[in-house]
CSV table of C-alpha atoms in Angstrom, one decimal:
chain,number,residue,atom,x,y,z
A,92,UNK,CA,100.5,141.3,86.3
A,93,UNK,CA,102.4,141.5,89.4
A,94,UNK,CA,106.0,139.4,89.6
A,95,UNK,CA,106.3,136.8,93.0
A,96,UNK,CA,109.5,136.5,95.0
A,97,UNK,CA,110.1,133.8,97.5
A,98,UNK,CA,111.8,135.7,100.9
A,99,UNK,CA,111.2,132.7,103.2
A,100,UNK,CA,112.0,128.8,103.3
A,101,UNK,CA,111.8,126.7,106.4
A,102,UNK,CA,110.9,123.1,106.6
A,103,UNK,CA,110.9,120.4,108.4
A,104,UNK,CA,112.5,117.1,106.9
A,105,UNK,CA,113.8,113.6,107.2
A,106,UNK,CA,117.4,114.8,107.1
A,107,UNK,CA,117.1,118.1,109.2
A,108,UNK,CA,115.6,121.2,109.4
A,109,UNK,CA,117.5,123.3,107.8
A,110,UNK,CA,120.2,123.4,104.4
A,111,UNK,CA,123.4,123.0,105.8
A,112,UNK,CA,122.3,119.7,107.7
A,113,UNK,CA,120.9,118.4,104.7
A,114,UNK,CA,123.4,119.5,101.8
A,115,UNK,CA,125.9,117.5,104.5
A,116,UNK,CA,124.0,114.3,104.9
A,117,UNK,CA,123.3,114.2,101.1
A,118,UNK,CA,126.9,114.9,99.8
A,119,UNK,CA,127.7,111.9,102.1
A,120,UNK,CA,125.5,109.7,100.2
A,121,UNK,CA,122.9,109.5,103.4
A,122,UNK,CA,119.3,108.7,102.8
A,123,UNK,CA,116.5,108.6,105.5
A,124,UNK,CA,115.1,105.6,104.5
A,125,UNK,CA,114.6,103.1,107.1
A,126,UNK,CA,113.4,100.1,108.3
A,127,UNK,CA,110.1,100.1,110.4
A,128,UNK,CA,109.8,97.6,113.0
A,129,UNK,CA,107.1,98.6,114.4
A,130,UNK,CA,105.0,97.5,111.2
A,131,UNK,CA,105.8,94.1,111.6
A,132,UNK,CA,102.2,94.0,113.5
A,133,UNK,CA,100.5,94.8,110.1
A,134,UNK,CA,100.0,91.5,108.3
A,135,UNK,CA,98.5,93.2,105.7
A,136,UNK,CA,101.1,94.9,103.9
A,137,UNK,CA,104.4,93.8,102.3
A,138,UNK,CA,106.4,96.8,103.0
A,139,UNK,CA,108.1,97.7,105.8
A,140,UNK,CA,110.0,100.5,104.7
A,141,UNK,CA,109.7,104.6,105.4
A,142,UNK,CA,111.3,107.9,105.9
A,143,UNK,CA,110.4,108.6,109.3
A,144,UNK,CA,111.2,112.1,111.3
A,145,UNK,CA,113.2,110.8,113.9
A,146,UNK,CA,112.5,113.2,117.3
A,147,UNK,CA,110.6,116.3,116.3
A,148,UNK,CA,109.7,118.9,118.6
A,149,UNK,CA,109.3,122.0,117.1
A,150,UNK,CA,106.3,122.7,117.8
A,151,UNK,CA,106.5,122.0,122.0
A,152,UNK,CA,107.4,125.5,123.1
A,153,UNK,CA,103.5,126.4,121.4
A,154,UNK,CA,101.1,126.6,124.3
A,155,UNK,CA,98.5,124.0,124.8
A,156,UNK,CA,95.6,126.3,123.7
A,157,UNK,CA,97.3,126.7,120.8
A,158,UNK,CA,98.0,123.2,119.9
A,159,UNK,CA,94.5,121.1,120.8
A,160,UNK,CA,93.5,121.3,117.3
A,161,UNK,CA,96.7,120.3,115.7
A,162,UNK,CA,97.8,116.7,115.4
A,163,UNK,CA,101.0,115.9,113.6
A,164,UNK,CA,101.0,117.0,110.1
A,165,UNK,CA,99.4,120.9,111.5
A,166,UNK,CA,102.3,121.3,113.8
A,167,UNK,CA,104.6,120.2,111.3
A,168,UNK,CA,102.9,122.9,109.0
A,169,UNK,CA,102.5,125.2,111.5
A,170,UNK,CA,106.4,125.3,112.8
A,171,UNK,CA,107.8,125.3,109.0
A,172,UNK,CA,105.6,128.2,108.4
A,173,UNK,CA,107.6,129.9,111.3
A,174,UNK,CA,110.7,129.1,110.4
A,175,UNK,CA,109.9,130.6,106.9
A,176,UNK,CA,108.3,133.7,108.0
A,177,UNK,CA,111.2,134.5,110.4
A,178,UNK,CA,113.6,133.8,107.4
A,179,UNK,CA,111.6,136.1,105.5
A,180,UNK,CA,112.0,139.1,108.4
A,181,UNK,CA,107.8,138.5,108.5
A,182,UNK,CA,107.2,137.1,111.6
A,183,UNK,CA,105.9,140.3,112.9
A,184,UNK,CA,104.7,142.2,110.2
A,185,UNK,CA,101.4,143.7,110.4
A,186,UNK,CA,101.0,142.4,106.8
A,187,UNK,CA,100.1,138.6,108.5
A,188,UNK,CA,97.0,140.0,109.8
A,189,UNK,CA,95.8,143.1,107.5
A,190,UNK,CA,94.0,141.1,105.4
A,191,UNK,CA,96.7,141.2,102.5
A,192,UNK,CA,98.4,137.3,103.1
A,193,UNK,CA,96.7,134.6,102.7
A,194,UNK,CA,97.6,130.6,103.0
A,195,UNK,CA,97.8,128.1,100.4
A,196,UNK,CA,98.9,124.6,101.9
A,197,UNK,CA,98.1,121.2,101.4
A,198,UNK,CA,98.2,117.8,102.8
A,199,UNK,CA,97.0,114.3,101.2
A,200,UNK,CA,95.1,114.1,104.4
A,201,UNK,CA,95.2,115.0,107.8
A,202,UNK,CA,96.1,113.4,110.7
A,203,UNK,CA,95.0,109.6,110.6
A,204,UNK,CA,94.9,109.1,114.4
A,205,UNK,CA,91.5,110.6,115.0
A,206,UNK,CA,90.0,108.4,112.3
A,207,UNK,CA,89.5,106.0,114.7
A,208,UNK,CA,87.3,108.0,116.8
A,209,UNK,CA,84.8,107.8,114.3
A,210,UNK,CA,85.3,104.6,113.5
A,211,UNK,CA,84.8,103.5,117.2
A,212,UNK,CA,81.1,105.2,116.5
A,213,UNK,CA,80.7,103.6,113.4
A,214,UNK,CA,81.0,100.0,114.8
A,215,UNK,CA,80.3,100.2,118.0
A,216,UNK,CA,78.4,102.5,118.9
A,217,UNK,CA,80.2,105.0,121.2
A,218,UNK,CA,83.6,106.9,120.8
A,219,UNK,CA,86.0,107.1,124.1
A,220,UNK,CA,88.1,109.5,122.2
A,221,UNK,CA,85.8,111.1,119.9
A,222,UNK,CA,86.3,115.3,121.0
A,223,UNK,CA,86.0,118.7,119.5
A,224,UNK,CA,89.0,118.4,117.8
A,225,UNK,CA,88.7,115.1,116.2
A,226,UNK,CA,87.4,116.2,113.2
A,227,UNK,CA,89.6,119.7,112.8
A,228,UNK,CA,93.1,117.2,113.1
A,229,UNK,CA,91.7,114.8,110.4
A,230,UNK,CA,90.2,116.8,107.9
A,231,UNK,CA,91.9,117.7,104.7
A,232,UNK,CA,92.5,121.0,105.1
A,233,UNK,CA,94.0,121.1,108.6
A,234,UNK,CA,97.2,122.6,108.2
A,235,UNK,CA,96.2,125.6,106.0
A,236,UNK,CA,93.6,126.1,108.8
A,237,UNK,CA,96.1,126.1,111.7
A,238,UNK,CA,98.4,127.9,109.9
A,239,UNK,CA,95.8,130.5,109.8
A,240,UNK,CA,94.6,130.3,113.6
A,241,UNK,CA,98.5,130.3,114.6
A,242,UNK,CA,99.5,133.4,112.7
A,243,UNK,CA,96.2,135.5,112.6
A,244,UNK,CA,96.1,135.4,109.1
A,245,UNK,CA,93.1,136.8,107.6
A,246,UNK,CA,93.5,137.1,104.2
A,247,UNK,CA,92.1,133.9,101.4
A,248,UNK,CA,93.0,130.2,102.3
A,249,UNK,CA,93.2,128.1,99.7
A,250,UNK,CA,93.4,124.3,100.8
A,251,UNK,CA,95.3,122.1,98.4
A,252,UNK,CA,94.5,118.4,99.0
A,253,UNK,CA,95.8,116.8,95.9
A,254,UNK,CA,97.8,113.9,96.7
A,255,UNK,CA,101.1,114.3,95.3
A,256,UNK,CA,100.7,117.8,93.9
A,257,UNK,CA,99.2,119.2,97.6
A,258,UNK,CA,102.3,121.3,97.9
A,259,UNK,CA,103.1,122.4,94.3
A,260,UNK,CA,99.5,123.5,94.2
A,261,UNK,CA,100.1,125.2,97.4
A,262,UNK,CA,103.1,127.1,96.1
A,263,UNK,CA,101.4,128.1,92.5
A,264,UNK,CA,97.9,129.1,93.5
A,265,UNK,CA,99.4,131.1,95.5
A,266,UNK,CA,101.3,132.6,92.8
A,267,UNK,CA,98.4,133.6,90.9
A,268,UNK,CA,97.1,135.0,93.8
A,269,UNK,CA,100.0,137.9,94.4
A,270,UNK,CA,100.1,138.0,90.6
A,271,UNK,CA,96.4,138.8,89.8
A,272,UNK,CA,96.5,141.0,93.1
A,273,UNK,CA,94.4,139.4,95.4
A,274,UNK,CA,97.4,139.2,98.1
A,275,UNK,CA,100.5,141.1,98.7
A,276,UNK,CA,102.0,137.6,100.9
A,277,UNK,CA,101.3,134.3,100.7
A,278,UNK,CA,102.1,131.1,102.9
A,279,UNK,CA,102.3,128.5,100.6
A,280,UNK,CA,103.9,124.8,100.8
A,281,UNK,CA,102.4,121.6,102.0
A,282,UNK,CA,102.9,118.7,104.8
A,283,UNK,CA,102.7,114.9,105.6
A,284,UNK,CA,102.9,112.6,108.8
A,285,UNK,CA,103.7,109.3,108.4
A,286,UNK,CA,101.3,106.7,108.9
A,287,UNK,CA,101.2,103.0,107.7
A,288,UNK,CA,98.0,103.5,106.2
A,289,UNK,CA,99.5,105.5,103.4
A,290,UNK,CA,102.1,102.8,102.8
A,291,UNK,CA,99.1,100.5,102.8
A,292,UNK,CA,97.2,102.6,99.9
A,293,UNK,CA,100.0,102.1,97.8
A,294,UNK,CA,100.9,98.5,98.6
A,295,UNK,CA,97.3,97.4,97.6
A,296,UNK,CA,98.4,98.6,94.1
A,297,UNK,CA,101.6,97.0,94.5
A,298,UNK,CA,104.0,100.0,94.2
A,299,UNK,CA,106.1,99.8,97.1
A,300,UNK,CA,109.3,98.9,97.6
A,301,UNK,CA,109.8,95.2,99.6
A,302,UNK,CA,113.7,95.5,100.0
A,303,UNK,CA,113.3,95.2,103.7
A,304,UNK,CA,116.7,93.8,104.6
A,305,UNK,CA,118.3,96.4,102.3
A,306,UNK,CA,116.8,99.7,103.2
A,307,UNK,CA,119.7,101.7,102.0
A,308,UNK,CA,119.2,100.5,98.4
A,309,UNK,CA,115.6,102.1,97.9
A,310,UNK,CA,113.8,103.6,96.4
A,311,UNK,CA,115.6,103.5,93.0
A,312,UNK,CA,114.2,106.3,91.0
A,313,UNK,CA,114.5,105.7,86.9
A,314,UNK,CA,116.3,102.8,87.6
A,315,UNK,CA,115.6,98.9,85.9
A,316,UNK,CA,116.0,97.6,88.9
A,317,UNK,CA,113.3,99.2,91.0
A,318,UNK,CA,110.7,98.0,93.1
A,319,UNK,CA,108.3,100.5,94.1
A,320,UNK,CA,108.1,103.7,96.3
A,321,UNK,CA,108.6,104.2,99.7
A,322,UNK,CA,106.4,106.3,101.8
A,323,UNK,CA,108.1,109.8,103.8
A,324,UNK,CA,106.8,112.7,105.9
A,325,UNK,CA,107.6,116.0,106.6
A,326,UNK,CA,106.3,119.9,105.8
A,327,UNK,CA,107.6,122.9,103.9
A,328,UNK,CA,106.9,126.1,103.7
A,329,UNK,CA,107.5,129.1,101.1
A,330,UNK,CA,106.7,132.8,101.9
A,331,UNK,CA,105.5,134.0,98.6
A,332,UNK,CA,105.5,137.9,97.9
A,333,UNK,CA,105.6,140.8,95.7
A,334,UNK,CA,108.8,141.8,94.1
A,335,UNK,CA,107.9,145.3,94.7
A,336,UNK,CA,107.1,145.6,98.2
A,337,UNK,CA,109.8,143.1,98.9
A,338,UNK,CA,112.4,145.4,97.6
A,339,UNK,CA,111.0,148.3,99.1
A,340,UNK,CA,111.7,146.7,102.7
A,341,UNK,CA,115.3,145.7,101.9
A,342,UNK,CA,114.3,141.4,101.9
A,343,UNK,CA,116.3,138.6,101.3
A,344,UNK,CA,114.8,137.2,97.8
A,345,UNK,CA,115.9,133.4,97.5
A,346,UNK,CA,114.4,133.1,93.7
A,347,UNK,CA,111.5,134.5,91.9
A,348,UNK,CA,108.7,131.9,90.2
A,349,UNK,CA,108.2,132.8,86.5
A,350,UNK,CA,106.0,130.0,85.7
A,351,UNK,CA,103.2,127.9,87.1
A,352,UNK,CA,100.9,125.0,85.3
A,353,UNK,CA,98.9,123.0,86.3
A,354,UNK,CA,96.4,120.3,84.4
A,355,UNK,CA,95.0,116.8,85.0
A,356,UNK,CA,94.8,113.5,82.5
A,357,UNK,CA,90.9,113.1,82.2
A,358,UNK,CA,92.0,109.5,82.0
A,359,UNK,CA,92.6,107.1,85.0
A,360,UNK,CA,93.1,107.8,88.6
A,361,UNK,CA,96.2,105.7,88.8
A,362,UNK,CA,97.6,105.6,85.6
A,363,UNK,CA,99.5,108.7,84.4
A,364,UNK,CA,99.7,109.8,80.6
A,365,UNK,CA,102.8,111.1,79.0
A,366,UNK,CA,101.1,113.8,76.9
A,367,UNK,CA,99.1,115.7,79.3
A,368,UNK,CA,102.0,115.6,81.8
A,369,UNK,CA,103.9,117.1,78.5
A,370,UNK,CA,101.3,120.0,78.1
A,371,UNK,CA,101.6,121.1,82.1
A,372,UNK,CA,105.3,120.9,81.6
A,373,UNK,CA,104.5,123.5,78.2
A,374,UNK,CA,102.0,125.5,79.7
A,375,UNK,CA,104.6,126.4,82.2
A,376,UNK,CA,107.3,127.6,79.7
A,377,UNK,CA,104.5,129.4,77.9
A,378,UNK,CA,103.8,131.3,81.5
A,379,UNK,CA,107.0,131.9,82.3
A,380,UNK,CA,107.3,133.4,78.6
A,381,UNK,CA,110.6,130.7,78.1
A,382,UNK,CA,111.8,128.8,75.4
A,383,UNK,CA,112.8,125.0,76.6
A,384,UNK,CA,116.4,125.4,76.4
A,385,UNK,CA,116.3,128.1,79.1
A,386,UNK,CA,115.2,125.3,82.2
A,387,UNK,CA,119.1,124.7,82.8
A,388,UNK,CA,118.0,121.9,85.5
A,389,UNK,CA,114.5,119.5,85.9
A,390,UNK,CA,113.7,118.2,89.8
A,391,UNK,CA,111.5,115.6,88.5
A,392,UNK,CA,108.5,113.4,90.3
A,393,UNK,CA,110.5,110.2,90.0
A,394,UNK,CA,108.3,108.1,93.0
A,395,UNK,CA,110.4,105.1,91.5
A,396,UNK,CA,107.2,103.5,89.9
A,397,UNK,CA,107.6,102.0,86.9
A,398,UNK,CA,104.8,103.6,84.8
A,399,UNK,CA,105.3,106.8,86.1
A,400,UNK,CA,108.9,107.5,85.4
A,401,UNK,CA,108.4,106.7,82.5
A,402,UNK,CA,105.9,108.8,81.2
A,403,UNK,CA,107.1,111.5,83.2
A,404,UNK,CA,110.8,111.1,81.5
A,405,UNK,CA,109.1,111.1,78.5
A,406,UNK,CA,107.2,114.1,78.8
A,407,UNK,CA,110.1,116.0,80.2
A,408,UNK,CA,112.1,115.3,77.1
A,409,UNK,CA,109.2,115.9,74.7
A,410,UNK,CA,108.7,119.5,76.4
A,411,UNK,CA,111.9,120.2,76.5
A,412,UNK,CA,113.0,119.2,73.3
A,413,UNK,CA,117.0,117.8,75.2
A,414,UNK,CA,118.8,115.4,77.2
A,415,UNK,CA,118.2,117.9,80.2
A,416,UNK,CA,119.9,117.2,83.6
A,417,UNK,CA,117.3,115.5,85.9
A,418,UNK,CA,117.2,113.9,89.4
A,419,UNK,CA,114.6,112.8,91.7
A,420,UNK,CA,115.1,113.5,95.5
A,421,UNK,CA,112.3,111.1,96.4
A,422,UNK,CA,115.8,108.5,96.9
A,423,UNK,CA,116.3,110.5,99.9
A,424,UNK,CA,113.7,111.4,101.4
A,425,UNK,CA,111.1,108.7,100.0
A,426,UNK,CA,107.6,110.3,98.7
A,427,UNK,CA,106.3,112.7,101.4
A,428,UNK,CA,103.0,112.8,99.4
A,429,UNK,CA,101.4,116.5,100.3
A,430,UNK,CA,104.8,117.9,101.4
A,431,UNK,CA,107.0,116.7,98.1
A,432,UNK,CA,106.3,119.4,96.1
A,433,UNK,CA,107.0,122.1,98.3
A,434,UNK,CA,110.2,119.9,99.6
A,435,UNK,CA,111.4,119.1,96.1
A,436,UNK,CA,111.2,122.9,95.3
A,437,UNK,CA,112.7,124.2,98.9
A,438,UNK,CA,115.8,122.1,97.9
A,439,UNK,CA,116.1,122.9,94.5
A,440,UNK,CA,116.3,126.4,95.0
A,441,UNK,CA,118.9,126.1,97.6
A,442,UNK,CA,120.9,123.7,94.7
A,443,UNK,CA,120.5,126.3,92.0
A,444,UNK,CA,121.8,128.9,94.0
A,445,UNK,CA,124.4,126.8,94.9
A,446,UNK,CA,125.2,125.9,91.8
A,447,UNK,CA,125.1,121.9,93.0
A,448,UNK,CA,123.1,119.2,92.9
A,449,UNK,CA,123.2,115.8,94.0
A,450,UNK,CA,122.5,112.3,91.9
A,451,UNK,CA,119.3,110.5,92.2
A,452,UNK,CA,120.1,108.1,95.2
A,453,UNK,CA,120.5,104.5,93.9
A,454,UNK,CA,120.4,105.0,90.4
A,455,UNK,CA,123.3,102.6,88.7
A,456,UNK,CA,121.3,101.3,85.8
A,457,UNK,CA,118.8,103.3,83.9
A,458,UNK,CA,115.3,102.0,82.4
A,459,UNK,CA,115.8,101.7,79.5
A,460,UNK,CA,112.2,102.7,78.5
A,461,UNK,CA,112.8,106.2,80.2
A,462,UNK,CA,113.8,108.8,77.3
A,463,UNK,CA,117.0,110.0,76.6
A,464,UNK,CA,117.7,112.7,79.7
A,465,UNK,CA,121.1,113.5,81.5
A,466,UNK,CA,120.6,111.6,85.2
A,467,UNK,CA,122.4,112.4,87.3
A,468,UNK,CA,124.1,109.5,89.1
A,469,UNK,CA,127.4,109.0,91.3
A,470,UNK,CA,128.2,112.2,92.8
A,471,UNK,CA,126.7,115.6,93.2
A,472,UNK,CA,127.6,118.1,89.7
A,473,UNK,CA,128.1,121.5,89.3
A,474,UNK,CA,125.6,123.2,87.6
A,475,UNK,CA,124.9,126.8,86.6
A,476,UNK,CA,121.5,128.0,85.7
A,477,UNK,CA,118.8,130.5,85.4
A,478,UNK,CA,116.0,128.6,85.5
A,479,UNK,CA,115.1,125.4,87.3
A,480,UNK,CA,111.7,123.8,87.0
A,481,UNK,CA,110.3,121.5,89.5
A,482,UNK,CA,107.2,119.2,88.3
A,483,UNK,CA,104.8,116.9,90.7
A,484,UNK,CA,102.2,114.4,89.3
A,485,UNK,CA,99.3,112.8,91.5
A,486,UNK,CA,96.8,110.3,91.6
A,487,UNK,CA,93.4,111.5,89.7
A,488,UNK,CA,96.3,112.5,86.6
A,489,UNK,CA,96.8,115.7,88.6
A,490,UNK,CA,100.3,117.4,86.7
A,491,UNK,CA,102.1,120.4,88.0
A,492,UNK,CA,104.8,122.5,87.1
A,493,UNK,CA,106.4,125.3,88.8
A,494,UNK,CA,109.5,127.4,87.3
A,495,UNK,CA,111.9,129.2,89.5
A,496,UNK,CA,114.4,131.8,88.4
A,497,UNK,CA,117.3,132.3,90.4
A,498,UNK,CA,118.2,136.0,91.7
């Protein structure tokens, strides 16, 4: 078995595009969560809160032909991916192309705009904006695709439309991949836009946060007083490759994975169980060939749901057997569905080798029914370790976990 280094990050994010911007905006207690008045026109929905992208254009130097099959999640996807292979000194490496990288990227969906296209069919009969592209914008795997067409890649694409765990997914299957040999790079992450449709699928199930004079104060991760989630965008991406070859070229290595799980409830769609998310969590030591005490810091799910931190904080401390130091960056960023594992693990590398990390945004009074781990809370901590694992948790009892060793 081959070992995987990571030699590119670049995303695209709520709070900036790249660490400095972010570390600042974070260490000043800043969140992107805001309050969409432009919602007010949907009567049917309660929340009115997001994490929008403010103004991005990344992706408008890219020439039309380039662009006609992307709608806002692919160029979102596609742009990351260039900011990570440029970081990773890959942007013009005949590697892209030779068949030996390969893409594994994931959304929840794709763009919602075109939906409508079809649904102008549907119900009346005739589309006035149904195209060619439609369909490549909306589907599933659109980003992984554009990614693809952008770059030239013509290695395996693996499409990772999982919900929550889109971009965790993304970042371990395409760890296997280099490990087992079947790439030498990979282009892995994953990428949300925001629409209020996705706000809308969770507010039928009444997980969203209503605190819509008092956006600042959500979500509240782990904390008694929470209300619900509340619904982000953006897209990250992590050039995967191996430690050999990257050595051999003189790269940049920005932490190597050690450990990837990933496993599902086989129990209900919505409702997430404590042990199985406890068996992904040990599956991942056992790959990583690490004894619990070793993880040193956990980025957990934390969507600020009230079922699902707690079973995921009780998992955590099950697996790892300690009051290990946790946080949840969905307080900042809110839950960018398909991007937040990718995101989640972007940032967490950049803490550990920092040696900082911030608090969970808003947390002042822990749940009581969450186990016994060390939140963080108040102001940002220094912390040194080896090992930091980063775990996601989807709809359909989808659980991953992804291990990262800093260099």
């Amino acid at each position: 078995m081959r070992r995987v280094v990571i030699t590119g990050m670049g995303g695209v994010t709520a709070l900036g595009e790249n660490w400095a911007d972010i570390r600042g905006q974070m260490e000043r207690g800043e969140t992107a969560i805001r309050y969409m008045k432009d919602w007010e026109r949907f009567h049917g929905i309660n929340t009115r809160l997001a994490a929008p992208i403010p103004d991005f254009t990344g992706a408008d130097h890219y020439p039309r032909k380039k662009t006609r099959t992307m709608g806002q999640v692919a160029k979102m996807a596609v742009y990351a991916s260039e900011c990570a292979l440029r970081d990773a000194g890959l942007i013009e490496d005949t590697v892209i192309t030779n068949g030996r990288t390969g893409i594994a990227y994931g959304s929840s969906f794709g763009s919602p705009g075109p939906v409508i296209a079809f649904a102008e069919l549907m119900t009346d009969g005739a589309s006035k904006t149904l195209n060619a592209a439609s369909y490549i914008q909306m589907m599933s795997h659109t980003a992984a695709v554009n990614i693809g067409l952008f770059f030239g890649v013509t290695g395996r694409v693996i499409p990772t439309s999982s919900a929550c765990t889109s971009g965790s997914q993304g970042i371990g299957y395409a760890y296997e991949a280099i490990r087992w040999g079947k790439a030498d790079v990979m282009i892995a992450g994953g990428g949300e836009e925001l629409d209020v449709t996705e706000a809308a699928v969770f507010d039928t199930l009444y997980a969203t946060s209503t605190r819509n004079d008092r956006p600042h104060t959500s979500p509240r991760p782990y904390d008694r007083d929470r209300d619900g989630l509340v619904i982000g965008e953006g897209a990250v991406t992590l050039i995967l490759e191996e430690r050999e070859r990257a050595l051999a070229r003189g790269a940049k290595i920005h932490a190597e994975i050690v450990g990837f799980a990933c496993n599902s409830d086989g129990n209900h769609v919505t409702q997430p169980q404590a042990s199985t998310m406890q068996q992904a969590l040990e599956m991942a030591l056992e790959d990583a060939a690490l004894a619990p005490e070793a993880v040193g810091f956990v980025s957990g799910h934390g969507t600020a749901t009230e079922w699902g931190d707690i079973a995921e904080t009780q998992a955590t401390r099950d697996a790892l057997r300690r009051a290990v130091p946790i946080h949840s960056l969905k307080s900042y960023f809110g839950h960018s569905l398909g991007a937040c594992g990718a995101m989640e693990a972007w940032l967490g590398i950049e803490m550990m080798n920092a040696d900082w990390f911030v608090p969970t945004a808003n947390l002042e009074n822990i749940d009581e029914r969450c186990a016994e781990l060390d939140y963080l809370m108040g102001m940002p901590r220094k912390i040194e370790t080896e090992y930091l694992m980063s775990n996601n948790f989807a709809f359909g009892g989808i659980n991953t976990s992804l291990i990262f060793k800093r260099i």
